CSV table of C-alpha atoms in Angstrom, one decimal:
chain,number,residue,atom,x,y,z
A,1225,GLY,CA,76.0,125.0,124.1
A,1226,MET,CA,78.4,123.9,126.9
A,1227,TYR,CA,75.8,121.6,128.5
A,1228,ARG,CA,75.0,119.8,125.3
A,1229,ALA,CA,78.4,118.3,124.9
A,1230,VAL,CA,78.8,114.5,125.6
A,1231,LEU,CA,81.4,114.2,128.2
A,1232,ARG,CA,82.8,110.9,126.9
A,1233,TYR,CA,83.7,112.6,123.6
A,1234,PHE,CA,84.6,116.0,125.1
A,1235,GLY,CA,87.4,117.4,122.9
A,1236,ASN,CA,89.4,120.5,122.1
A,1237,GLU,CA,86.6,122.1,120.3
A,1238,ALA,CA,84.4,122.0,123.3
A,1239,LEU,CA,87.2,123.3,125.6
A,1240,THR,CA,87.7,126.2,123.1
A,1241,ALA,CA,84.0,127.0,123.2
A,1242,ILE,CA,84.2,127.1,127.0
A,1243,ILE,CA,87.1,129.5,127.0
A,1244,LYS,CA,85.3,131.7,124.5
A,1245,ALA,CA,82.1,131.7,126.5
A,1246,VAL,CA,83.8,132.5,129.8
A,1247,SER,CA,85.9,135.2,128.2
A,1248,ILE,CA,82.8,136.9,126.6
A,1249,ALA,CA,81.1,136.8,130.0
A,1250,ALA,CA,84.1,138.3,131.8
A,1251,LEU,CA,84.4,141.0,129.1
A,1252,ALA,CA,80.6,141.8,129.4
A,1253,LEU,CA,80.9,142.1,133.2
A,1254,TRP,CA,83.9,144.4,132.9
A,1255,THR,CA,82.1,146.5,130.3
A,1256,ILE,CA,79.1,146.9,132.6
A,1257,GLY,CA,81.3,147.9,135.4
A,1258,GLN,CA,82.7,150.8,133.4
A,1259,PHE,CA,79.3,152.4,133.3
A,1260,LEU,CA,78.6,152.0,137.1
A,1261,PRO,CA,79.9,154.2,139.9
A,1262,ARG,CA,83.3,153.1,140.9
A,1263,GLU,CA,82.4,153.2,144.6
A,1264,TRP,CA,79.9,150.4,144.1
A,1265,GLY,CA,82.9,148.2,143.8
A,1266,ILE,CA,81.4,146.0,141.0
A,1267,ALA,CA,83.6,144.0,138.7
A,1268,PRO,CA,87.1,145.4,139.4
A,1269,LEU,CA,89.7,143.9,137.0
A,1270,PRO,CA,91.5,141.7,139.5
A,1271,LEU,CA,88.2,140.2,140.5
A,1272,ILE,CA,87.1,139.6,136.9
A,1273,THR,CA,90.5,137.9,136.2
A,1274,GLN,CA,90.0,135.6,139.2
A,1275,ILE,CA,86.4,134.8,138.1
A,1276,TRP,CA,87.7,134.1,134.5
A,1277,ILE,CA,90.3,131.7,135.8
A,1278,LEU,CA,88.0,130.0,138.3
A,1279,ASN,CA,85.3,129.4,135.7
A,1280,ILE,CA,87.7,127.9,133.2
A,1281,CYS,CA,89.1,125.5,135.8
A,1282,LEU,CA,85.7,124.5,137.1
A,1283,ILE,CA,83.7,124.3,133.9
A,1284,GLY,CA,86.4,123.1,131.6
A,1285,GLY,CA,88.6,121.2,134.1
A,1286,LEU,CA,85.7,119.3,135.6
A,1287,ARG,CA,84.6,118.1,132.2
A,1288,LEU,CA,88.1,116.9,131.3
A,1289,VAL,CA,88.3,115.0,134.5
A,1290,MET,CA,85.0,113.4,133.8
A,1291,ARG,CA,86.0,112.5,130.3
A,1292,GLN,CA,89.1,110.7,131.6
A,1293,TYR,CA,86.8,108.8,134.1
A,1294,PHE,CA,84.4,107.7,131.3
A,1295,MET,CA,87.3,106.8,129.0
A,1296,GLY,CA,88.6,104.4,131.6
A,1297,ASP,CA,91.9,106.1,132.5
A,1298,TRP,CA,90.7,107.0,135.9
A,1299,TYR,CA,88.6,105.2,138.5
A,1300,LEU,CA,86.8,106.0,141.7
A,1301,GLY,CA,88.4,103.9,144.5
A,1302,PRO,CA,88.5,103.9,148.3
A,1303,ARG,CA,91.1,106.7,148.2
A,1304,GLY,CA,89.1,108.9,145.8
A,1305,LEU,CA,89.7,109.5,142.1
A,1306,SER,CA,92.9,107.7,141.1
A,1307,HIS,CA,94.8,107.1,137.8
A,1308,ARG,CA,95.1,103.5,136.7
A,1309,PRO,CA,98.7,102.6,136.3
A,1310,PRO,CA,99.9,100.9,133.1
A,1311,GLY,CA,99.5,97.2,133.0
A,1312,ASN,CA,96.8,97.2,135.7
A,1313,SER,CA,94.8,94.0,135.2
A,1314,ALA,CA,91.7,95.8,136.5
A,1315,VAL,CA,91.6,98.1,133.4
A,1316,VAL,CA,89.1,97.3,130.8
A,1317,GLY,CA,90.6,96.5,127.4
A,1318,GLU,CA,93.8,94.8,126.3
A,1319,PRO,CA,96.9,97.0,126.6
A,1320,ILE,CA,98.4,97.7,123.1
A,1321,ALA,CA,101.3,99.6,121.6
A,1322,ILE,CA,101.0,101.6,118.4
A,1323,TYR,CA,103.9,101.4,116.0
A,1324,GLY,CA,103.9,104.8,114.3
A,1325,ALA,CA,103.2,108.1,116.0
A,1326,GLY,CA,102.2,109.9,112.8
A,1327,VAL,CA,98.8,111.0,111.5
A,1328,ALA,CA,97.5,107.4,111.2
A,1329,GLY,CA,98.8,106.5,114.7
A,1330,ASN,CA,97.1,109.4,116.3
A,1331,GLN,CA,93.8,108.7,114.4
A,1332,LEU,CA,94.1,105.1,115.6
A,1333,LEU,CA,94.7,106.2,119.2
A,1334,LYS,CA,91.5,108.4,119.1
A,1335,ALA,CA,89.4,105.6,117.6
A,1336,LEU,CA,90.6,103.0,120.1
A,1337,ARG,CA,89.9,105.3,123.0
A,1338,MET,CA,86.2,105.4,122.0
A,1339,GLY,CA,85.8,101.7,122.8
A,1340,ASN,CA,87.0,99.5,125.6
A,1341,LYS,CA,88.4,96.4,123.7
A,1342,MET,CA,91.9,97.9,123.3
A,1343,ARG,CA,93.7,100.4,125.5
A,1344,PRO,CA,96.7,102.2,123.9
A,1345,VAL,CA,99.6,102.4,126.4
A,1346,ALA,CA,102.6,103.3,124.3
A,1347,PHE,CA,103.8,104.5,120.9
A,1348,LEU,CA,106.8,103.1,119.0
A,1349,ASP,CA,108.4,105.4,116.5
A,1350,ASP,CA,111.7,105.7,114.6
A,1351,ASP,CA,111.7,109.5,114.7
A,1352,SER,CA,114.2,110.5,117.4
A,1353,GLY,CA,112.5,113.9,117.7
A,1354,THR,CA,109.4,112.3,119.3
A,1355,VAL,CA,111.1,109.5,121.3
A,1356,ASN,CA,110.5,110.0,125.1
A,1357,GLN,CA,107.9,112.6,124.4
A,1358,SER,CA,104.2,112.2,125.2
A,1359,ILE,CA,101.4,112.3,122.6
A,1360,ALA,CA,97.9,112.6,123.9
A,1361,GLY,CA,99.1,111.3,127.2
A,1362,VAL,CA,100.8,108.2,125.7
A,1363,ARG,CA,104.6,108.0,125.9
A,1364,VAL,CA,106.7,107.4,122.7
A,1365,TYR,CA,109.3,104.7,122.9
A,1366,SER,CA,112.2,104.0,120.5
A,1367,PRO,CA,112.0,100.6,118.7
A,1368,SER,CA,115.3,99.7,120.3
A,1369,ASN,CA,113.7,99.9,123.8
A,1370,ILE,CA,110.9,97.4,123.2
A,1371,GLU,CA,111.8,95.4,126.3
A,1372,LYS,CA,111.6,98.5,128.4
A,1373,MET,CA,108.3,99.4,126.9
A,1374,LEU,CA,106.9,96.0,127.6
A,1375,GLU,CA,108.1,96.1,131.2
A,1376,GLU,CA,106.7,99.5,131.9
A,1377,THR,CA,103.3,99.2,130.1
A,1378,GLY,CA,102.5,95.5,129.9
A,1379,ALA,CA,101.5,95.7,126.2
A,1380,GLN,CA,100.3,92.5,124.8
A,1381,GLN,CA,99.8,93.5,121.2
A,1382,VAL,CA,101.3,95.9,118.5
A,1383,LEU,CA,99.3,97.7,115.9
A,1384,LEU,CA,101.2,98.9,112.9
A,1385,ALA,CA,100.0,102.4,112.0
A,1386,LEU,CA,102.2,102.7,108.9
A,1387,PRO,CA,99.8,102.5,105.9
A,1388,SER,CA,102.2,104.2,103.4
A,1389,VAL,CA,105.5,102.4,104.4
A,1390,SER,CA,107.2,100.2,101.9
A,1391,ARG,CA,106.9,96.4,102.2
A,1392,ALA,CA,110.7,96.1,102.7
A,1393,ARG,CA,110.5,98.4,105.8
A,1394,ARG,CA,107.4,96.6,107.0
A,1395,ARG,CA,109.3,93.3,106.9
A,1396,GLU,CA,112.2,94.8,108.9
A,1397,ILE,CA,109.7,95.9,111.5
A,1398,LEU,CA,108.1,92.5,111.7
A,1399,GLU,CA,111.5,90.8,112.1
A,1400,ALA,CA,112.4,93.2,114.9
A,1401,LEU,CA,109.1,92.3,116.7
A,1402,GLN,CA,109.4,88.5,116.1
A,1403,PRO,CA,111.5,87.7,119.3
A,1404,TYR,CA,108.7,89.1,121.5
A,1405,ALA,CA,105.5,87.4,122.5
A,1406,LEU,CA,103.4,90.0,120.8
A,1407,ARG,CA,100.4,89.7,118.5
A,1408,VAL,CA,100.9,92.0,115.5
A,1409,GLN,CA,98.2,93.6,113.5
A,1410,SER,CA,98.2,96.5,111.0
A,1411,VAL,CA,96.2,99.4,109.8
A,1412,PRO,CA,94.8,99.0,106.2
A,1413,ALA,CA,96.8,100.3,103.3
A,1414,LEU,CA,96.7,104.0,102.3
A,1415,ALA,CA,94.8,103.2,99.1
A,1416,SER,CA,92.0,101.4,101.0
A,1417,LEU,CA,91.8,104.3,103.5
A,1418,ALA,CA,91.5,106.9,100.6
A,1419,SER,CA,88.9,104.9,98.8
A,1420,GLY,CA,86.7,104.9,101.9
A,1421,ARG,CA,86.3,101.1,102.0
A,1422,VAL,CA,87.9,100.9,105.4
A,1423,LYS,CA,88.7,103.2,108.3
A,1424,VAL,CA,91.9,103.6,110.3
A,1425,SER,CA,90.3,101.8,113.2
A,1426,ASP,CA,89.7,98.7,111.0
A,1427,VAL,CA,92.9,96.8,112.1
A,1428,GLN,CA,93.6,93.5,110.3
A,1429,GLU,CA,96.0,90.6,110.4
A,1430,VAL,CA,99.4,91.2,108.9
A,1431,ASP,CA,99.3,90.4,105.2
A,1432,VAL,CA,101.4,87.5,104.0
A,1433,ALA,CA,102.7,89.8,101.2
A,1434,ASP,CA,104.3,91.9,104.0
A,1435,LEU,CA,106.8,89.0,104.6
A,1436,LEU,CA,108.0,89.1,101.0
A,1437,GLY,CA,110.4,92.0,101.7
A,1438,ARG,CA,109.6,93.7,98.4
A,1439,ASP,CA,107.0,96.0,97.0
A,1440,ALA,CA,104.3,94.8,94.6
A,1441,VAL,CA,105.1,95.3,90.9
A,1442,PRO,CA,102.3,97.5,89.4
A,1443,ALA,CA,100.4,96.0,86.5
A,1444,ASP,CA,101.1,97.3,82.9
A,1445,GLN,CA,97.8,99.1,82.2
A,1446,GLY,CA,98.5,99.2,78.5
A,1447,LEU,CA,98.9,95.4,78.4
A,1448,LEU,CA,95.8,95.0,80.5
A,1449,SER,CA,93.6,97.3,78.4
A,1450,ARG,CA,94.7,95.8,75.1
A,1451,CYS,CA,92.4,92.8,75.3
A,1452,ILE,CA,89.6,94.6,77.3
A,1453,GLU,CA,89.1,98.3,76.5
A,1454,GLY,CA,86.3,98.7,74.0
A,1455,LYS,CA,85.9,95.0,73.5
A,1456,VAL,CA,83.4,92.3,74.2
A,1457,VAL,CA,84.8,90.3,77.2
A,1458,MET,CA,83.4,87.0,78.6
A,1459,VAL,CA,84.3,85.6,82.0
A,1460,SER,CA,83.5,82.0,82.7
A,1461,GLY,CA,82.9,81.2,86.3
A,1462,ALA,CA,82.0,84.9,86.8
A,1463,GLY,CA,80.5,84.2,90.2
A,1464,GLY,CA,83.4,82.5,91.8
A,1465,SER,CA,86.1,84.0,94.0
A,1466,ILE,CA,88.6,84.6,91.2
A,1467,GLY,CA,86.0,85.2,88.5
A,1468,SER,CA,84.1,87.8,90.5
A,1469,GLU,CA,87.3,89.7,91.2
A,1470,LEU,CA,88.2,89.5,87.5
A,1471,CYS,CA,84.9,91.1,86.6
A,1472,ARG,CA,85.4,94.0,89.1
A,1473,GLN,CA,88.9,94.6,87.6
A,1474,ILE,CA,87.7,94.3,84.0
A,1475,MET,CA,84.9,96.9,84.6
A,1476,GLN,CA,87.5,99.4,85.5
A,1477,LEU,CA,89.2,99.0,82.1
A,1478,ARG,CA,86.0,100.0,80.2
A,1479,PRO,CA,85.0,97.1,78.0
A,1480,LYS,CA,82.2,97.5,75.5
A,1481,THR,CA,80.3,94.5,76.9
A,1482,LEU,CA,81.0,92.2,79.8
A,1483,VAL,CA,79.4,88.7,79.5
A,1484,LEU,CA,79.1,86.8,82.8
A,1485,TYR,CA,78.9,83.1,82.3
A,1486,GLU,CA,78.1,81.1,85.4
A,1487,HIS,CA,76.3,77.9,86.4
A,1488,SER,CA,75.3,78.9,89.9
A,1489,GLU,CA,72.2,81.1,89.8
A,1490,TYR,CA,72.8,82.8,93.2
A,1491,ALA,CA,76.5,83.5,92.4
A,1492,LEU,CA,75.5,84.9,89.0
A,1493,TYR,CA,72.8,87.1,90.6
A,1494,SER,CA,75.3,88.4,93.3
A,1495,ILE,CA,78.0,89.5,90.9
A,1496,TYR,CA,75.5,90.9,88.4
A,1497,GLU,CA,73.8,93.0,91.0
A,1498,GLU,CA,77.1,94.2,92.4
A,1499,LEU,CA,78.4,95.2,89.0
A,1500,CYS,CA,75.1,97.0,88.0
A,1501,GLU,CA,75.3,99.0,91.2
A,1502,THR,CA,78.8,100.2,90.6
A,1503,ASN,CA,78.5,100.6,86.8
A,1504,ALA,CA,79.1,104.3,86.5
A,1505,GLN,CA,80.3,104.1,82.9
A,1506,ASP,CA,77.1,102.5,81.6
A,1507,ILE,CA,78.9,99.3,80.4
A,1508,LYS,CA,76.6,96.6,79.1
A,1509,VAL,CA,76.7,93.6,81.5
A,1510,VAL,CA,75.1,90.4,80.3
A,1511,PRO,CA,74.4,87.5,82.7
A,1512,ILE,CA,74.2,84.1,81.2
A,1513,LEU,CA,73.3,81.0,83.2
A,1514,GLY,CA,74.9,77.9,81.8
A,1515,SER,CA,77.5,75.2,82.3
A,1516,ILE,CA,80.8,74.9,80.4
A,1517,ARG,CA,80.1,71.2,80.1
A,1518,ARG,CA,77.3,72.0,77.6
A,1519,TYR,CA,79.1,72.9,74.3
A,1520,PRO,CA,76.0,74.1,72.3
A,1521,ARG,CA,75.1,76.6,75.1
A,1522,LEU,CA,78.7,77.8,75.2
A,1523,SER,CA,79.1,78.2,71.5
A,1524,ASN,CA,75.8,80.0,71.2
A,1525,ALA,CA,76.7,82.5,73.9
A,1526,VAL,CA,80.1,83.2,72.5
A,1527,GLY,CA,78.8,83.6,68.9
A,1528,ARG,CA,75.7,85.6,69.8
A,1529,TRP,CA,77.6,88.3,71.7
A,1530,ALA,CA,80.6,88.3,69.3
A,1531,VAL,CA,83.0,87.8,72.2
A,1532,GLU,CA,86.6,89.0,71.5
A,1533,THR,CA,88.3,88.0,74.8
A,1534,ILE,CA,87.6,85.1,77.1
A,1535,TYR,CA,88.9,84.8,80.7
A,1536,HIS,CA,88.3,81.2,81.7
A,1537,ALA,CA,88.0,81.0,85.5
A,1538,ALA,CA,85.3,78.3,85.7
A,1539,ALA,CA,86.8,75.3,87.5
A,1540,TYR,CA,86.5,73.1,90.6
A,1541,LYS,CA,89.5,74.3,92.7
A,1542,HIS,CA,89.1,72.8,96.2
A,1543,VAL,CA,91.6,69.9,96.3
A,1544,PRO,CA,89.9,67.6,98.9
A,1545,LEU,CA,86.5,67.9,97.2
A,1546,VAL,CA,87.9,67.2,93.7
A,1547,GLU,CA,89.9,64.3,95.3
A,1548,GLN,CA,86.6,62.8,96.4
A,1549,ASN,CA,84.8,63.5,93.1
A,1550,ILE,CA,87.3,62.6,90.5
A,1551,SER,CA,85.0,62.2,87.5
A,1552,GLU,CA,83.2,65.5,88.1
A,1553,GLY,CA,86.5,67.3,88.5
A,1554,ILE,CA,87.9,65.9,85.2
A,1555,LEU,CA,84.6,66.6,83.4
A,1556,ASN,CA,84.4,70.2,84.6
A,1557,ASN,CA,88.1,71.3,84.5
A,1558,VAL,CA,89.3,69.3,81.5
A,1559,VAL,CA,86.3,68.8,79.2
A,1560,GLY,CA,84.8,72.1,80.2
A,1561,THR,CA,88.0,73.9,79.1
A,1562,LEU,CA,88.1,71.9,75.9
A,1563,ASN,CA,84.4,73.0,75.2
A,1564,LEU,CA,85.2,76.6,75.8
A,1565,ALA,CA,88.3,76.6,73.7
A,1566,ARG,CA,86.5,74.9,70.8
A,1567,ALA,CA,83.7,77.5,71.1
A,1568,ALA,CA,86.4,80.3,71.0
A,1569,ILE,CA,88.0,78.9,67.9
A,1570,GLU,CA,84.7,78.3,66.1
A,1571,ASN,CA,83.5,81.8,66.7
A,1572,GLY,CA,86.8,83.7,66.0
A,1573,VAL,CA,87.7,84.8,69.6
A,1574,ALA,CA,91.0,86.6,69.4
A,1575,ASN,CA,92.2,86.2,73.1
A,1576,PHE,CA,91.8,83.3,75.4
A,1577,VAL,CA,93.2,83.5,79.0
A,1578,LEU,CA,93.2,80.5,81.2
A,1579,ILE,CA,93.3,81.0,84.9
A,1580,SER,CA,95.4,78.1,86.1
A,1581,THR,CA,97.1,77.2,89.4
A,1582,ASP,CA,100.5,76.5,91.0
A,1583,LYS,CA,99.2,73.0,91.7
A,1584,ALA,CA,99.5,72.3,87.9
A,1585,VAL,CA,103.2,72.3,88.3
A,1586,ARG,CA,104.2,68.7,88.9
A,1587,PRO,CA,100.7,67.8,90.1
A,1588,THR,CA,100.3,65.5,93.0
A,1589,ASN,CA,96.5,65.6,93.2
A,1590,VAL,CA,93.5,65.3,90.8
A,1591,MET,CA,92.8,69.0,90.9
A,1592,GLY,CA,96.3,69.9,89.9
A,1593,ALA,CA,96.4,67.2,87.2
A,1594,SER,CA,93.1,68.4,85.7
A,1595,LYS,CA,94.4,72.0,85.5
A,1596,ARG,CA,97.6,70.7,83.9
A,1597,LEU,CA,95.6,68.8,81.3
A,1598,ALA,CA,93.6,72.0,80.6
A,1599,GLU,CA,96.9,73.9,80.0
A,1600,MET,CA,98.0,71.1,77.6
A,1601,ILE,CA,94.8,71.2,75.7
A,1602,LEU,CA,95.1,75.0,75.1
A,1603,GLN,CA,98.7,74.6,74.1
A,1604,ALA,CA,97.9,71.9,71.6
A,1605,LEU,CA,95.0,73.8,70.1
A,1606,SER,CA,97.1,76.9,69.7
A,1607,ARG,CA,99.8,75.0,67.8
A,1608,GLU,CA,97.3,73.1,65.7
A,1609,ASN,CA,95.6,76.4,64.6
A,1610,ALA,CA,99.0,78.0,63.9
A,1611,ILE,CA,100.0,75.1,61.7
A,1612,LYS,CA,96.6,75.2,59.8
A,1613,GLY,CA,97.1,79.0,59.4
A,1614,ASN,CA,93.6,79.6,60.8
A,1615,GLY,CA,93.0,83.3,60.6
A,1616,ASN,CA,90.7,83.0,63.6
A,1617,GLU,CA,93.2,81.3,65.8
A,1618,ALA,CA,92.7,81.6,69.5
A,1619,ALA,CA,95.8,82.8,71.3
A,1620,SER,CA,96.3,80.9,74.6
A,1621,TYR,CA,97.8,82.7,77.6
A,1622,ILE,CA,98.3,80.6,80.6
A,1623,ASN,CA,98.6,82.5,84.0
A,1624,ARG,CA,99.5,80.5,87.0
A,1625,THR,CA,98.0,82.3,90.0
């Protein structure tokens, strides 16, 4: 099978196969020679050893040279086959440095070498044991020698191959790279890699959260499941950016029924189809097409499905558009919230969660003011029902996101 290998992707497995094949051939030749008269001079051991070495060099070595040629590390010039020096502008692909010489860094190196958009020229690693060593032909530099690395390699970009490092450490690295004219991208998080949603080679821009300097606080699963697990949950604005993500997260907490309330037919269809495809636990998903402006439709949907928890994410959220359409913004964000809150109280909904916005804090635009009014409506209704002693009071939880 030596001639079936694609030279561009010639690896250690193919080289091992060549050594095995050549060794078997040499052993067979030596064995045959043992049964032939010695004076024939066929296959003496020194000759077989020389043939074995020569075959490995010619069959395996030639393929390694051709792999380097196809990968772009070598080129055929006027003086024959030559190695391209680091930083040579004639080389295809932008020279990049990989921060992290661990497993993720090596996987990224192999993935990038398959293409021609990026050319790895250096590793940066904190491990003193690997500094000044070479990994797959790429030298490892210490982070304290970034200037030397840039001078010797001409790297224009740094890829952070540190999917499991803490945010605090990631922020330290970003601050160390800040003085240099380098574009910084990162490998996806370890959880994304493990889930199969992305590959190591799927580099992305540095997340804003990486600049916070602290790790994310994990959610309290008990608190989350209290209002969801085994209950009938409704999400208004289920097809929007926030509403659709809420639906995905709610499905993981195993509700009894998930009611999708959305006024956009296409958005409702998209999230409904997505949830049905990923519904491994056979949770009942109910798509309802309707507007929160229509109180009868809302009240009927909440009562018919005996909703126990409502996540209200339906709202106009784009500041410039709401600024140009004030009446529609007020009607949807304020009156729509009032309609849904009334429907919740009328039908005995136990939990009502409003997805608000930071723009509701000292609002300076119509969108922020409308969301602040929505908060005030829920607070007022909650106090009013508490005073009345209504057994079916709707508890209002305001989350600024």
